[in-house]
mmCIF file with all atom_site columns, C-alpha atoms in Angstrom:
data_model
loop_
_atom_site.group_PDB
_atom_site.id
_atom_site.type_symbol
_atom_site.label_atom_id
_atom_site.label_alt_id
_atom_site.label_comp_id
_atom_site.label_asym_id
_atom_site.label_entity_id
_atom_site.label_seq_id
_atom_site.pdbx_PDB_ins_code
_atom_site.Cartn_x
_atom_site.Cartn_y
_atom_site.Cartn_z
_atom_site.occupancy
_atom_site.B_iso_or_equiv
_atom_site.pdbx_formal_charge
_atom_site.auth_seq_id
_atom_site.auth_comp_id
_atom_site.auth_asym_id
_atom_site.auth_atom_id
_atom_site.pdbx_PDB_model_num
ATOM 1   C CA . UNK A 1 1   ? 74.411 91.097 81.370  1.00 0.00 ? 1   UNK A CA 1
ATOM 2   C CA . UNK A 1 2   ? 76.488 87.895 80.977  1.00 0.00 ? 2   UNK A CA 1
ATOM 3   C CA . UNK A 1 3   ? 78.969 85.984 83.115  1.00 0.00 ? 3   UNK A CA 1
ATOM 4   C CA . UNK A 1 4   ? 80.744 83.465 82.214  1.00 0.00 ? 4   UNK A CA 1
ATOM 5   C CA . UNK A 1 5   ? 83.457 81.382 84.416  1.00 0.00 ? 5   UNK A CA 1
ATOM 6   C CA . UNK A 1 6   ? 85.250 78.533 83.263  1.00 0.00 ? 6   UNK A CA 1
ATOM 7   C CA . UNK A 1 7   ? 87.774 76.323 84.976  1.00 0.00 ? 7   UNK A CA 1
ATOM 8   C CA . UNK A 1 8   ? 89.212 73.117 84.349  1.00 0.00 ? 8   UNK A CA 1
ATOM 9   C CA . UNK A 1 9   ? 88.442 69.234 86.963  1.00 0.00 ? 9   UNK A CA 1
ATOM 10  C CA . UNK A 1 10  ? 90.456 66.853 87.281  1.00 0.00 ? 10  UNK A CA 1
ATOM 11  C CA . UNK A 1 11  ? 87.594 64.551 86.667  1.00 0.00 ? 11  UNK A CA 1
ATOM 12  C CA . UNK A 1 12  ? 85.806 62.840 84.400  1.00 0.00 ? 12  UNK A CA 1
ATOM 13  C CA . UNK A 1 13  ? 81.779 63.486 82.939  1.00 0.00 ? 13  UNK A CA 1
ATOM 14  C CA . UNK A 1 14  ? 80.828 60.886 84.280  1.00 0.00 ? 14  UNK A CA 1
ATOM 15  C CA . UNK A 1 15  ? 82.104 61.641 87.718  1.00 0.00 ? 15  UNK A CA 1
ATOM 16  C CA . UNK A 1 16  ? 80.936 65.254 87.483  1.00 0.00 ? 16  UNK A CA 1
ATOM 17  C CA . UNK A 1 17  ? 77.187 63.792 86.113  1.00 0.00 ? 17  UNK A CA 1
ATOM 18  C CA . UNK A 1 18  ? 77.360 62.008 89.383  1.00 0.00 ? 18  UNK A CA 1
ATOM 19  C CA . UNK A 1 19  ? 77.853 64.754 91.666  1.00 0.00 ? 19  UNK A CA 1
ATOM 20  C CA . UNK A 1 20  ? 76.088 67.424 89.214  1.00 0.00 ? 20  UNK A CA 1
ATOM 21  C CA . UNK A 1 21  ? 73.061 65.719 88.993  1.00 0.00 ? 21  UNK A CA 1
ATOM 22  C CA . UNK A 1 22  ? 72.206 65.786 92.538  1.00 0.00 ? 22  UNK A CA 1
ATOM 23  C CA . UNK A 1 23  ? 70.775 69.046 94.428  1.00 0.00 ? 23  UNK A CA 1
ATOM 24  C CA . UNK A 1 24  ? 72.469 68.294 97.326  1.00 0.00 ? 24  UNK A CA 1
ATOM 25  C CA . UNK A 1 25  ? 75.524 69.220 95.741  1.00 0.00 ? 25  UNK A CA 1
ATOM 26  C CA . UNK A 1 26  ? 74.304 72.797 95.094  1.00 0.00 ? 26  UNK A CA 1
ATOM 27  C CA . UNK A 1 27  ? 73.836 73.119 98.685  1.00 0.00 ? 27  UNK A CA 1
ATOM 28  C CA . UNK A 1 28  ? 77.797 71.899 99.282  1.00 0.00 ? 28  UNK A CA 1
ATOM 29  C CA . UNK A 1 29  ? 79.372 73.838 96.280  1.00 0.00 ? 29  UNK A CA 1
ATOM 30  C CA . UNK A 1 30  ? 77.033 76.928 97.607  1.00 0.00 ? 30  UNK A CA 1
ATOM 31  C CA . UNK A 1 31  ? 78.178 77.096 101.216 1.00 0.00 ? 31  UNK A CA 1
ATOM 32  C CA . UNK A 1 32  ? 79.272 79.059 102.908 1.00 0.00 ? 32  UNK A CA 1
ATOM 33  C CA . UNK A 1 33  ? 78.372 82.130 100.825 1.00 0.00 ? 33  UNK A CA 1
ATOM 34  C CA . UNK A 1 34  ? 74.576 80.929 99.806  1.00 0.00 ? 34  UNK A CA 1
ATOM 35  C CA . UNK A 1 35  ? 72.395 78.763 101.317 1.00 0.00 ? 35  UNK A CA 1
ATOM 36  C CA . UNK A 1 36  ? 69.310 77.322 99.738  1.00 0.00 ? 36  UNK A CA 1
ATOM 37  C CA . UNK A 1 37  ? 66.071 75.781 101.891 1.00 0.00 ? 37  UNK A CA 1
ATOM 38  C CA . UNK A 1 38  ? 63.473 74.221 99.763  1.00 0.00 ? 38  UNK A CA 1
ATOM 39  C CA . UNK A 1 39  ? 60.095 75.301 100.853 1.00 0.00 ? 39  UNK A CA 1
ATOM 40  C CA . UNK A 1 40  ? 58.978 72.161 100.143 1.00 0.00 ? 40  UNK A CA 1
ATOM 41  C CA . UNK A 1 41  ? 60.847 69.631 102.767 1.00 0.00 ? 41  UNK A CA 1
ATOM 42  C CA . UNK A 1 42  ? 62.852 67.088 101.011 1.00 0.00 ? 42  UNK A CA 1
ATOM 43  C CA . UNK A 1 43  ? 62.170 68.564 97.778  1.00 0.00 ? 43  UNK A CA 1
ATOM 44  C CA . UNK A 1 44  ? 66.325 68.647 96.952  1.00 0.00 ? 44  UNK A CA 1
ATOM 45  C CA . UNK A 1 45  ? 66.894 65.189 98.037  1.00 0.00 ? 45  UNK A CA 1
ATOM 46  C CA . UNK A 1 46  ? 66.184 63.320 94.710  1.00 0.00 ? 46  UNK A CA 1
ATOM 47  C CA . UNK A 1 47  ? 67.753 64.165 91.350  1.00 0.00 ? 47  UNK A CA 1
ATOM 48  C CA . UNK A 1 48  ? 67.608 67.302 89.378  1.00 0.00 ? 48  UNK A CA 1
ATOM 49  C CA . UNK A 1 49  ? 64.049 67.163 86.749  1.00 0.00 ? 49  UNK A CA 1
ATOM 50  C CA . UNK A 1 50  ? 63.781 68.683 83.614  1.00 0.00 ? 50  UNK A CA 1
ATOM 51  C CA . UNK A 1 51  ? 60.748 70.659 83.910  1.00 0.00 ? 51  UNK A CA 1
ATOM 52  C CA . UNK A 1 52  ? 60.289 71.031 87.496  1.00 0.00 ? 52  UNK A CA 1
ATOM 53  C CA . UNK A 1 53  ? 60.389 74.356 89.510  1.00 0.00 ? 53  UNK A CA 1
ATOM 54  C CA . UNK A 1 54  ? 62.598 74.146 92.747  1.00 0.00 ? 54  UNK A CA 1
ATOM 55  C CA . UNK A 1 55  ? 61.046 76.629 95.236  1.00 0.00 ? 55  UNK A CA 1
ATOM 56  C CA . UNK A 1 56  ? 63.750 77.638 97.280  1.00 0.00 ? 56  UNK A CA 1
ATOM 57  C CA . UNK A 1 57  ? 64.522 79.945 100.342 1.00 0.00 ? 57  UNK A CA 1
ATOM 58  C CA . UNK A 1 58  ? 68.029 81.701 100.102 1.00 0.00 ? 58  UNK A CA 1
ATOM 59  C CA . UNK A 1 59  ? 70.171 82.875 102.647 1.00 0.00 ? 59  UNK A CA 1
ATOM 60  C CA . UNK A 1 60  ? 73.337 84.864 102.169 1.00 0.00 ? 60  UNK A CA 1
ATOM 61  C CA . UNK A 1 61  ? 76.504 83.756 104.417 1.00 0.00 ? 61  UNK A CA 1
ATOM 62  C CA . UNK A 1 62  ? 74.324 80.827 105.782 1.00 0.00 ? 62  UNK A CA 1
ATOM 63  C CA . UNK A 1 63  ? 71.908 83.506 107.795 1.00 0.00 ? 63  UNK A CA 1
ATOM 64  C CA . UNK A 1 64  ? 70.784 86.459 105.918 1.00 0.00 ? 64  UNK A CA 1
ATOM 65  C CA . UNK A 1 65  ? 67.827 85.947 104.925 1.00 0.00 ? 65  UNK A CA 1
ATOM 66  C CA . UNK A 1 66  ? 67.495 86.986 100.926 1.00 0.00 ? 66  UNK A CA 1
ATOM 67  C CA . UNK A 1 67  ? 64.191 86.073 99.643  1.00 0.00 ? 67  UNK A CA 1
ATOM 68  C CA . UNK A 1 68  ? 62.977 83.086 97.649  1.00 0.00 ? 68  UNK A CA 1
ATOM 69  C CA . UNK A 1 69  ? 64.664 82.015 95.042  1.00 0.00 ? 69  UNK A CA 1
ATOM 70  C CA . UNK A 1 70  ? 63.095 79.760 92.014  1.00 0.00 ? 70  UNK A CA 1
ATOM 71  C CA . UNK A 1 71  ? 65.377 77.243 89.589  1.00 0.00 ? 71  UNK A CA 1
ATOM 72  C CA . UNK A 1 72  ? 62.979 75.623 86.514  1.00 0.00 ? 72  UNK A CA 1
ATOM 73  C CA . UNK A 1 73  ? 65.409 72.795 84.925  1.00 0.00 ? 73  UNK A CA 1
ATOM 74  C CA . UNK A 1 74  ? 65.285 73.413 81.261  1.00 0.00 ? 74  UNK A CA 1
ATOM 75  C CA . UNK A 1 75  ? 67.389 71.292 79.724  1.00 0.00 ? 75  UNK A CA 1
ATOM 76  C CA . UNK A 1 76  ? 69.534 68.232 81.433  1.00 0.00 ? 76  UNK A CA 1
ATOM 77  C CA . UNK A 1 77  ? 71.720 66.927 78.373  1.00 0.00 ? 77  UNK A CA 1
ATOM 78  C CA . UNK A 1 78  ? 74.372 64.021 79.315  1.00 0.00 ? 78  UNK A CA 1
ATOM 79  C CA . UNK A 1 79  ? 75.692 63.051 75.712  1.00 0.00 ? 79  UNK A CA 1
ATOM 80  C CA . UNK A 1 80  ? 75.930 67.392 75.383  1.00 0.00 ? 80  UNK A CA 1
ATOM 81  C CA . UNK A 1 81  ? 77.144 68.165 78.926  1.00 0.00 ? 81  UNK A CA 1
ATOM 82  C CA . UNK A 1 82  ? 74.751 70.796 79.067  1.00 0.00 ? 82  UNK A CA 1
ATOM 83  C CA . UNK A 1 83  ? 72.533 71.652 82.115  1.00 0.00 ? 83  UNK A CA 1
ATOM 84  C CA . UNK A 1 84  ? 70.211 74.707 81.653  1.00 0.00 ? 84  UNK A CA 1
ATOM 85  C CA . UNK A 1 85  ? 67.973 76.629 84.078  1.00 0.00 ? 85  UNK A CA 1
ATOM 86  C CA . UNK A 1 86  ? 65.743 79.290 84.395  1.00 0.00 ? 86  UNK A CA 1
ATOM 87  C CA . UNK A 1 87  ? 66.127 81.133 87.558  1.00 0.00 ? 87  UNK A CA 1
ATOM 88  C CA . UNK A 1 88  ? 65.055 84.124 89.487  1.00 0.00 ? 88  UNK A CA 1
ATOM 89  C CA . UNK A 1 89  ? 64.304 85.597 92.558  1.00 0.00 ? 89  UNK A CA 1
ATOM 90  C CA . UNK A 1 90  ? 64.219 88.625 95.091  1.00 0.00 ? 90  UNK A CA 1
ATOM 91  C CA . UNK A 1 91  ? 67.370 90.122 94.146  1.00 0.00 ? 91  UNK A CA 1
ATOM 92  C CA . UNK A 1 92  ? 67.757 88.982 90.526  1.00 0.00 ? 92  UNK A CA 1
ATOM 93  C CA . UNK A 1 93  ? 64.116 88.900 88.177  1.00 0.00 ? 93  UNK A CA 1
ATOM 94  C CA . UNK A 1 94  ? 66.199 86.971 85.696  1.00 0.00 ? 94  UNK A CA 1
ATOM 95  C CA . UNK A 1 95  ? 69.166 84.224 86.459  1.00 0.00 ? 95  UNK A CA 1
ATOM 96  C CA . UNK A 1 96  ? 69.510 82.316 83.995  1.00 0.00 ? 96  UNK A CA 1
ATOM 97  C CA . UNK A 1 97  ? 72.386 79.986 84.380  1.00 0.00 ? 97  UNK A CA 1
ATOM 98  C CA . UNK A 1 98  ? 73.894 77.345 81.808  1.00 0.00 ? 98  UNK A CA 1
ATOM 99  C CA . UNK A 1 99  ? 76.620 74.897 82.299  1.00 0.00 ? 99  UNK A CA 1
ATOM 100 C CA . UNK A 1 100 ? 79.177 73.399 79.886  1.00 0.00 ? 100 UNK A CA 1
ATOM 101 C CA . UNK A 1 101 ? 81.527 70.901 79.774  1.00 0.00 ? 101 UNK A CA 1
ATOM 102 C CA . UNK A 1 102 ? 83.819 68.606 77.708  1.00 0.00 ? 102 UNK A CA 1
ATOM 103 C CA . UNK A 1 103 ? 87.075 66.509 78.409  1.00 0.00 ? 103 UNK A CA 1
ATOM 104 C CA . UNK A 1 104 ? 90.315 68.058 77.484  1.00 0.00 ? 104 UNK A CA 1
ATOM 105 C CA . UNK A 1 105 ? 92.598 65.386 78.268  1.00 0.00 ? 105 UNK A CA 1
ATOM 106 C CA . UNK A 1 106 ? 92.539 62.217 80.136  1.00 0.00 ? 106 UNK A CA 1
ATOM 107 C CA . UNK A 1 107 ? 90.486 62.586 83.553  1.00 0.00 ? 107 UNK A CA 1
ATOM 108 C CA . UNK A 1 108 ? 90.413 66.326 82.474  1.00 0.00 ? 108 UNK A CA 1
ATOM 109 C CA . UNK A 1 109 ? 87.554 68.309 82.033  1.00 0.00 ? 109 UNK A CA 1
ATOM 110 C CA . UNK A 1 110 ? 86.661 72.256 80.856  1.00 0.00 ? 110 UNK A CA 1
ATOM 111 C CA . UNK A 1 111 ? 83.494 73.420 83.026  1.00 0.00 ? 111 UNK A CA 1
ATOM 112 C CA . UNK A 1 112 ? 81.766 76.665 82.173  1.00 0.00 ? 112 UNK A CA 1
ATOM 113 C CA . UNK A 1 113 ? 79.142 78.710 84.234  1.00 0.00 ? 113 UNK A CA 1
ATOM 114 C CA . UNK A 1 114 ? 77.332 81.248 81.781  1.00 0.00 ? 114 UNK A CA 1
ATOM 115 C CA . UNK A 1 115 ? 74.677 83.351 83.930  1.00 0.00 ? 115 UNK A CA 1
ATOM 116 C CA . UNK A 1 116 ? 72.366 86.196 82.436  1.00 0.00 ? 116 UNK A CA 1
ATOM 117 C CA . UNK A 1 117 ? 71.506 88.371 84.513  1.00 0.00 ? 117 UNK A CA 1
ATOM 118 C CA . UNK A 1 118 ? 68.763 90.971 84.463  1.00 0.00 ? 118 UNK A CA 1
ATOM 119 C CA . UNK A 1 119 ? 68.573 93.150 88.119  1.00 0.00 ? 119 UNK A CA 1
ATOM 120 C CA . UNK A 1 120 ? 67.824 96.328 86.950  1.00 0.00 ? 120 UNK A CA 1
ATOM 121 C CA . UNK A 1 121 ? 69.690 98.885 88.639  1.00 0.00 ? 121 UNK A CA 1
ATOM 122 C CA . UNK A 1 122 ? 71.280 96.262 90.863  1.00 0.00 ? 122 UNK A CA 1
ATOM 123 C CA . UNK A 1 123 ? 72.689 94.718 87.312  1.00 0.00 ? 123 UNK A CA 1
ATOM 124 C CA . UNK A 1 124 ? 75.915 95.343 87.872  1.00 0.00 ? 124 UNK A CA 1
ATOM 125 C CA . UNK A 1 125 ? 76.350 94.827 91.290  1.00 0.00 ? 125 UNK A CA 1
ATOM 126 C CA . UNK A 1 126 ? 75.007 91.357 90.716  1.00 0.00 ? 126 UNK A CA 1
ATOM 127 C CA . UNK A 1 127 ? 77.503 90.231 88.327  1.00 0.00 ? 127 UNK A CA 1
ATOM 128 C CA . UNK A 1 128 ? 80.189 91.198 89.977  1.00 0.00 ? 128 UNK A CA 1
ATOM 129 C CA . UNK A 1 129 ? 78.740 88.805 92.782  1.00 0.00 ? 129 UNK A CA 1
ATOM 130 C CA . UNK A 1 130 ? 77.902 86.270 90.712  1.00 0.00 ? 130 UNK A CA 1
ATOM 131 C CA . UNK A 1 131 ? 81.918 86.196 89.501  1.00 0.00 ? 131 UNK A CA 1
ATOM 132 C CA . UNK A 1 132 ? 83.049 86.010 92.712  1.00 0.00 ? 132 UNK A CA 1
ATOM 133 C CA . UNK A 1 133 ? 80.227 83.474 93.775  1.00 0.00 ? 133 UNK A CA 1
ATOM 134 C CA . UNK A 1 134 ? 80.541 81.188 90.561  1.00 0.00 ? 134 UNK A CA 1
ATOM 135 C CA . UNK A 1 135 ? 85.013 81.141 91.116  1.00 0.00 ? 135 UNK A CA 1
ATOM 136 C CA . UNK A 1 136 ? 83.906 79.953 94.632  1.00 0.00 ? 136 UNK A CA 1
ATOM 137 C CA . UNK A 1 137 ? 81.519 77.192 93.386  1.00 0.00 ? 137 UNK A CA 1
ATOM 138 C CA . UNK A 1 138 ? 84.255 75.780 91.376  1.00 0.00 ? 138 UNK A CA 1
ATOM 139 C CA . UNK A 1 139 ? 86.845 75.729 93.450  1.00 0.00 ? 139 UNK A CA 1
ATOM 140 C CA . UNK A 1 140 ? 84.346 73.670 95.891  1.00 0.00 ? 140 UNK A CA 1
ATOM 141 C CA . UNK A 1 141 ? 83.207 71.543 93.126  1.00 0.00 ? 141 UNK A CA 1
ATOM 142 C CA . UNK A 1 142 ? 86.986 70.532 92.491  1.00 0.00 ? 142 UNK A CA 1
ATOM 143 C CA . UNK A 1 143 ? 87.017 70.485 96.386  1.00 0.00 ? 143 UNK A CA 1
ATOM 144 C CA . UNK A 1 144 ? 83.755 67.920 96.505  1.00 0.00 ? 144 UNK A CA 1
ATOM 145 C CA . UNK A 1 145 ? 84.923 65.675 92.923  1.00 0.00 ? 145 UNK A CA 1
ATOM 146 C CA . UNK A 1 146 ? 88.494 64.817 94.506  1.00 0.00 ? 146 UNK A CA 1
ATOM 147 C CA . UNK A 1 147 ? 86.766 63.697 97.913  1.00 0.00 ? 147 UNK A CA 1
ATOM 148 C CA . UNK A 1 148 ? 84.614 61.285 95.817  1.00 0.00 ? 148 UNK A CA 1
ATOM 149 C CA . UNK A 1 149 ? 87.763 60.157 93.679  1.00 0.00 ? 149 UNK A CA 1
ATOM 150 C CA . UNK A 1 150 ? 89.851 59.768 96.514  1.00 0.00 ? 150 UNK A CA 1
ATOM 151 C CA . UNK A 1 151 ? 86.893 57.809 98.643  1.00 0.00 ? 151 UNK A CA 1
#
């Protein structure tokens, strides 16, 4: 099954690439809902890799503990504005997650989240957290890009 959520910053790709292209940032457009713990300390302190796995404990609400959770960086495209992973864990087998984006206007941008998701059973359920979770992430990415315009 496929999500998709789109929104629109009031930023620049360049100024997203900055913020995207850190894992840190997952952690800060995550919270409070998920929070991820690399099993490897330090391991989300550098950029994102193409090819790397990200071995990752996840927590729902900060505290619930919900299984490990895995991200593989597929593809990181700058002139495309295209990140893709390959994701899954405990509650999901399959989470695959692409994002899109191109300017619409000056200092404007159109950002889409496109997740598949394969949960069996739990399928549906899953989406319908994953469109509330992804709405959150982008209203705290717009949250995080005007605090790094406005520093």
């Amino acid at each position: 099954m496929l999500a998709r959520i789109s929104t629109t910053f009031d930023a620049t790709a360049d100024q997203l690439w900055e913020a995207i292209s850190r894992p840190d940032s997952l952690r800060f457009v995550s919270a409070p809902l998920l929070h991820f713990e690399p099993l490897v300390p330090g391991e989300l302190d550098d950029e994102w890799a193409v090819g790397k796995t990200y071995a990752l404990r996840l927590f729902l609400f900060g505290v619930l503990p919900a299984g490990e959770h895995r991200i593989t960086l597929v593809t990181i495209d700058r002139e495309a504005n295209l990140i893709e992973s390959k994701e899954s864990g405990a509650l999901a087998p399959v989470w695959n997650h692409t994002i899109r984006f191109h300017a619409v206007g000056d200092g404007r941008l159109q950002y889409t989240d496109a997740i598949e998701i394969q949960a069996g059973l739990r399928t549906g359920i899953i989406w319908a957290f994953a469109h509330l979770f992804y709405r959150h992430r982008q209203r705290r990415w717009k949250r995080l890009l005007r605090s790094k315009t406005e520093a």
